[in-house]
mmCIF file of C-alpha atoms in Angstrom:
data_model
loop_
_atom_site.group_PDB
_atom_site.id
_atom_site.type_symbol
_atom_site.label_atom_id
_atom_site.label_comp_id
_atom_site.label_asym_id
_atom_site.label_seq_id
_atom_site.Cartn_x
_atom_site.Cartn_y
_atom_site.Cartn_z
ATOM 1 C CA UNK A 1 45.304 -1.767 -67.646
ATOM 2 C CA UNK A 2 42.326 -3.890 -66.250
ATOM 3 C CA UNK A 3 42.263 -2.645 -63.059
ATOM 4 C CA UNK A 4 38.962 -3.466 -62.080
ATOM 5 C CA UNK A 5 35.464 -5.073 -63.047
ATOM 6 C CA UNK A 6 34.251 -1.590 -64.937
ATOM 7 C CA UNK A 7 37.249 -1.491 -67.210
ATOM 8 C CA UNK A 8 36.968 -5.117 -68.463
ATOM 9 C CA UNK A 9 33.336 -4.658 -68.931
ATOM 10 C CA UNK A 10 34.224 -1.850 -71.266
ATOM 11 C CA UNK A 11 37.219 -3.502 -72.917
ATOM 12 C CA UNK A 12 34.732 -6.695 -73.484
ATOM 13 C CA UNK A 13 32.604 -4.321 -75.343
ATOM 14 C CA UNK A 14 35.009 -1.902 -76.715
ATOM 15 C CA UNK A 15 36.976 -4.709 -78.474
ATOM 16 C CA UNK A 16 33.762 -6.099 -80.153
ATOM 17 C CA UNK A 17 34.238 -9.385 -78.277
ATOM 18 C CA UNK A 18 30.790 -9.056 -77.064
ATOM 19 C CA UNK A 19 28.195 -7.576 -79.279
ATOM 20 C CA UNK A 20 27.028 -3.991 -78.130
ATOM 21 C CA UNK A 21 24.090 -3.925 -75.790
ATOM 22 C CA UNK A 22 24.854 -7.224 -74.324
ATOM 23 C CA UNK A 23 24.269 -6.918 -70.565
ATOM 24 C CA UNK A 24 27.227 -7.786 -68.406
ATOM 25 C CA UNK A 25 25.909 -8.286 -64.858
ATOM 26 C CA UNK A 26 27.597 -11.520 -64.643
ATOM 27 C CA UNK A 27 31.284 -10.010 -64.756
ATOM 28 C CA UNK A 28 32.628 -9.991 -61.366
ATOM 29 C CA UNK A 29 36.065 -10.114 -59.745
ATOM 30 C CA UNK A 30 36.649 -13.956 -60.785
ATOM 31 C CA UNK A 31 36.309 -12.656 -64.269
ATOM 32 C CA UNK A 32 38.828 -10.091 -63.751
ATOM 33 C CA UNK A 33 41.225 -12.430 -62.108
ATOM 34 C CA UNK A 34 40.908 -14.934 -65.306
ATOM 35 C CA UNK A 35 41.068 -12.233 -67.770
ATOM 36 C CA UNK A 36 44.377 -10.936 -66.156
ATOM 37 C CA UNK A 37 45.920 -14.360 -66.092
ATOM 38 C CA UNK A 38 45.129 -14.805 -69.553
ATOM 39 C CA UNK A 39 46.471 -11.298 -70.501
ATOM 40 C CA UNK A 40 49.714 -12.320 -68.622
ATOM 41 C CA UNK A 41 49.872 -15.628 -70.509
ATOM 42 C CA UNK A 42 49.558 -13.766 -73.756
ATOM 43 C CA UNK A 43 52.043 -11.353 -72.948
ATOM 44 C CA UNK A 44 54.718 -13.982 -72.046
ATOM 45 C CA UNK A 45 53.955 -15.552 -75.503
ATOM 46 C CA UNK A 46 53.987 -12.667 -77.566
ATOM 47 C CA UNK A 47 56.846 -11.086 -76.121
ATOM 48 C CA UNK A 48 58.859 -14.396 -76.662
ATOM 49 C CA UNK A 49 57.620 -14.631 -79.886
ATOM 50 C CA UNK A 50 58.693 -11.125 -80.775
ATOM 51 C CA UNK A 51 62.224 -11.981 -79.511
ATOM 52 C CA UNK A 52 62.359 -15.271 -81.875
ATOM 53 C CA UNK A 53 61.943 -17.753 -79.178
ATOM 54 C CA UNK A 54 59.653 -20.374 -78.583
ATOM 55 C CA UNK A 55 57.083 -19.911 -75.915
ATOM 56 C CA UNK A 56 57.049 -23.672 -74.802
ATOM 57 C CA UNK A 57 54.522 -24.811 -72.089
ATOM 58 C CA UNK A 58 52.526 -21.311 -72.256
ATOM 59 C CA UNK A 59 51.588 -22.197 -76.214
ATOM 60 C CA UNK A 60 50.030 -25.513 -74.617
ATOM 61 C CA UNK A 61 48.219 -23.315 -71.989
ATOM 62 C CA UNK A 62 46.895 -20.907 -74.743
ATOM 63 C CA UNK A 63 45.883 -23.916 -77.226
ATOM 64 C CA UNK A 64 43.997 -25.315 -74.214
ATOM 65 C CA UNK A 65 42.257 -22.081 -73.874
ATOM 66 C CA UNK A 66 41.314 -21.737 -77.301
ATOM 67 C CA UNK A 67 39.697 -25.128 -77.490
ATOM 68 C CA UNK A 68 36.782 -24.132 -75.455
ATOM 69 C CA UNK A 69 33.637 -23.616 -77.412
ATOM 70 C CA UNK A 70 33.174 -20.151 -78.788
ATOM 71 C CA UNK A 71 30.424 -17.584 -77.467
ATOM 72 C CA UNK A 72 27.511 -18.552 -79.776
ATOM 73 C CA UNK A 73 26.255 -15.132 -81.589
ATOM 74 C CA UNK A 74 22.763 -14.866 -83.291
ATOM 75 C CA UNK A 75 21.248 -12.351 -85.795
ATOM 76 C CA UNK A 76 18.251 -10.738 -84.310
ATOM 77 C CA UNK A 77 15.898 -7.674 -84.958
ATOM 78 C CA UNK A 78 16.342 -4.465 -83.221
ATOM 79 C CA UNK A 79 13.676 -2.185 -82.594
ATOM 80 C CA UNK A 80 13.927 -0.342 -85.798
ATOM 81 C CA UNK A 81 13.854 -3.386 -87.636
ATOM 82 C CA UNK A 82 17.807 -3.953 -88.626
ATOM 83 C CA UNK A 83 19.598 -7.148 -87.920
ATOM 84 C CA UNK A 84 21.935 -6.953 -84.838
ATOM 85 C CA UNK A 85 24.307 -9.538 -83.437
ATOM 86 C CA UNK A 86 23.419 -10.976 -79.870
ATOM 87 C CA UNK A 87 24.693 -13.678 -77.799
ATOM 88 C CA UNK A 88 22.569 -16.748 -77.883
ATOM 89 C CA UNK A 89 23.050 -16.949 -74.014
ATOM 90 C CA UNK A 90 24.552 -14.834 -71.185
ATOM 91 C CA UNK A 91 28.153 -14.327 -71.527
ATOM 92 C CA UNK A 92 30.377 -16.993 -70.272
ATOM 93 C CA UNK A 93 33.882 -16.065 -68.949
ATOM 94 C CA UNK A 94 35.428 -19.540 -70.296
ATOM 95 C CA UNK A 95 33.788 -18.997 -73.806
ATOM 96 C CA UNK A 96 34.950 -15.255 -74.047
ATOM 97 C CA UNK A 97 38.645 -16.207 -72.968
ATOM 98 C CA UNK A 98 38.731 -18.863 -75.690
ATOM 99 C CA UNK A 99 37.765 -16.386 -78.258
ATOM 100 C CA UNK A 100 40.793 -14.134 -77.119
ATOM 101 C CA UNK A 101 42.853 -17.064 -77.173
ATOM 102 C CA UNK A 102 41.931 -18.219 -80.674
ATOM 103 C CA UNK A 103 42.609 -14.588 -81.788
ATOM 104 C CA UNK A 104 46.079 -14.933 -80.494
ATOM 105 C CA UNK A 105 46.620 -18.174 -82.157
ATOM 106 C CA UNK A 106 45.414 -16.640 -85.346
ATOM 107 C CA UNK A 107 47.657 -13.735 -85.086
ATOM 108 C CA UNK A 108 50.731 -15.683 -84.213
ATOM 109 C CA UNK A 109 50.125 -18.331 -86.914
ATOM 110 C CA UNK A 110 49.684 -15.580 -89.642
ATOM 111 C CA UNK A 111 52.993 -14.820 -91.021
ATOM 112 C CA UNK A 112 52.201 -11.602 -92.112
ATOM 113 C CA UNK A 113 50.763 -10.319 -88.957
ATOM 114 C CA UNK A 114 53.376 -11.873 -86.966
ATOM 115 C CA UNK A 115 55.972 -9.780 -89.130
ATOM 116 C CA UNK A 116 54.066 -6.740 -88.148
ATOM 117 C CA UNK A 117 54.544 -7.334 -84.263
ATOM 118 C CA UNK A 118 56.714 -4.796 -82.936
ATOM 119 C CA UNK A 119 57.975 -3.822 -79.016
ATOM 120 C CA UNK A 120 57.252 -0.423 -78.069
ATOM 121 C CA UNK A 121 60.234 1.851 -78.046
ATOM 122 C CA UNK A 122 58.995 3.797 -75.102
ATOM 123 C CA UNK A 123 61.524 3.782 -72.177
ATOM 124 C CA UNK A 124 58.862 2.253 -69.632
ATOM 125 C CA UNK A 125 56.558 0.647 -71.840
ATOM 126 C CA UNK A 126 56.205 -3.276 -72.192
ATOM 127 C CA UNK A 127 53.641 -3.123 -74.901
ATOM 128 C CA UNK A 128 53.753 -5.161 -78.267
ATOM 129 C CA UNK A 129 51.655 -3.482 -81.083
ATOM 130 C CA UNK A 130 50.722 -4.538 -84.494
ATOM 131 C CA UNK A 131 52.524 -2.143 -86.811
ATOM 132 C CA UNK A 132 50.215 -1.809 -89.889
ATOM 133 C CA UNK A 133 51.537 1.659 -90.631
ATOM 134 C CA UNK A 134 52.388 2.540 -94.282
ATOM 135 C CA UNK A 135 56.434 2.125 -94.135
ATOM 136 C CA UNK A 136 56.439 -0.105 -91.151
ATOM 137 C CA UNK A 137 58.411 2.386 -89.310
ATOM 138 C CA UNK A 138 56.091 3.067 -86.174
ATOM 139 C CA UNK A 139 57.982 3.078 -83.009
ATOM 140 C CA UNK A 140 55.542 3.567 -80.347
ATOM 141 C CA UNK A 141 52.291 1.749 -79.016
ATOM 142 C CA UNK A 142 50.837 5.200 -79.062
ATOM 143 C CA UNK A 143 51.875 8.282 -80.356
ATOM 144 C CA UNK A 144 50.002 10.385 -77.987
ATOM 145 C CA UNK A 145 51.595 8.298 -75.013
ATOM 146 C CA UNK A 146 54.857 6.951 -75.616
ATOM 147 C CA UNK A 147 55.719 9.004 -78.767
ATOM 148 C CA UNK A 148 55.028 12.126 -76.678
ATOM 149 C CA UNK A 149 56.935 11.325 -73.877
ATOM 150 C CA UNK A 150 60.190 10.494 -76.075
ATOM 151 C CA UNK A 151 59.529 13.900 -78.119
ATOM 152 C CA UNK A 152 59.399 15.966 -74.809
ATOM 153 C CA UNK A 153 62.591 14.236 -73.539
ATOM 154 C CA UNK A 154 64.306 14.766 -76.572
ATOM 155 C CA UNK A 155 63.335 18.544 -76.579
ATOM 156 C CA UNK A 156 64.376 18.976 -73.020
ATOM 157 C CA UNK A 157 67.840 17.351 -73.876
ATOM 158 C CA UNK A 158 68.416 20.090 -76.682
ATOM 159 C CA UNK A 159 67.129 22.718 -74.750
ATOM 160 C CA UNK A 160 69.576 21.996 -71.679
ATOM 161 C CA UNK A 161 72.504 19.606 -72.911
ATOM 162 C CA UNK A 162 74.750 20.455 -69.896
ATOM 163 C CA UNK A 163 71.996 19.350 -67.423
ATOM 164 C CA UNK A 164 72.127 15.996 -69.442
ATOM 165 C CA UNK A 165 75.715 15.643 -69.058
ATOM 166 C CA UNK A 166 75.603 16.384 -65.592
ATOM 167 C CA UNK A 167 72.924 13.643 -65.080
ATOM 168 C CA UNK A 168 75.263 11.025 -66.918
ATOM 169 C CA UNK A 169 78.089 11.818 -64.894
ATOM 170 C CA UNK A 170 75.965 11.679 -61.729
ATOM 171 C CA UNK A 171 74.704 8.045 -62.710
ATOM 172 C CA UNK A 172 78.168 6.702 -63.436
#
């Protein structure tokens, strides 16, 4: 869902990867390209791992990404006197990608967290999510999006079963 530089900036701040208040004027289309490539790499790794297959060369690539130095964070006083986190230097794309890669490595090597990875059951969704629900019975990445689509489709099938039968016959 990184369809531009502004959504990338919002994601970097929203995930907590960068402390709030950090100026992100260095984020540009080159960053966007690198983050999309990392997203695609992690997508392949997570999907192959959820399916129980080894990710092979992709693991080497994520390990290489993770080896870059992390972004340095320091504590500074805000205007109200409280301590807040700030980056020690301007945000660096490679260091932030390294942090994302280290988070992925931590997730994939933690047996408990890895056991909670689920593929969304939404018809056209390819997302994988961490199921932390009480009974580990969550089915969708988002109840509001994929879950709602499924409920609406089920409701329509109940209201008009004849139409559903005709659609199935038409497709065969």
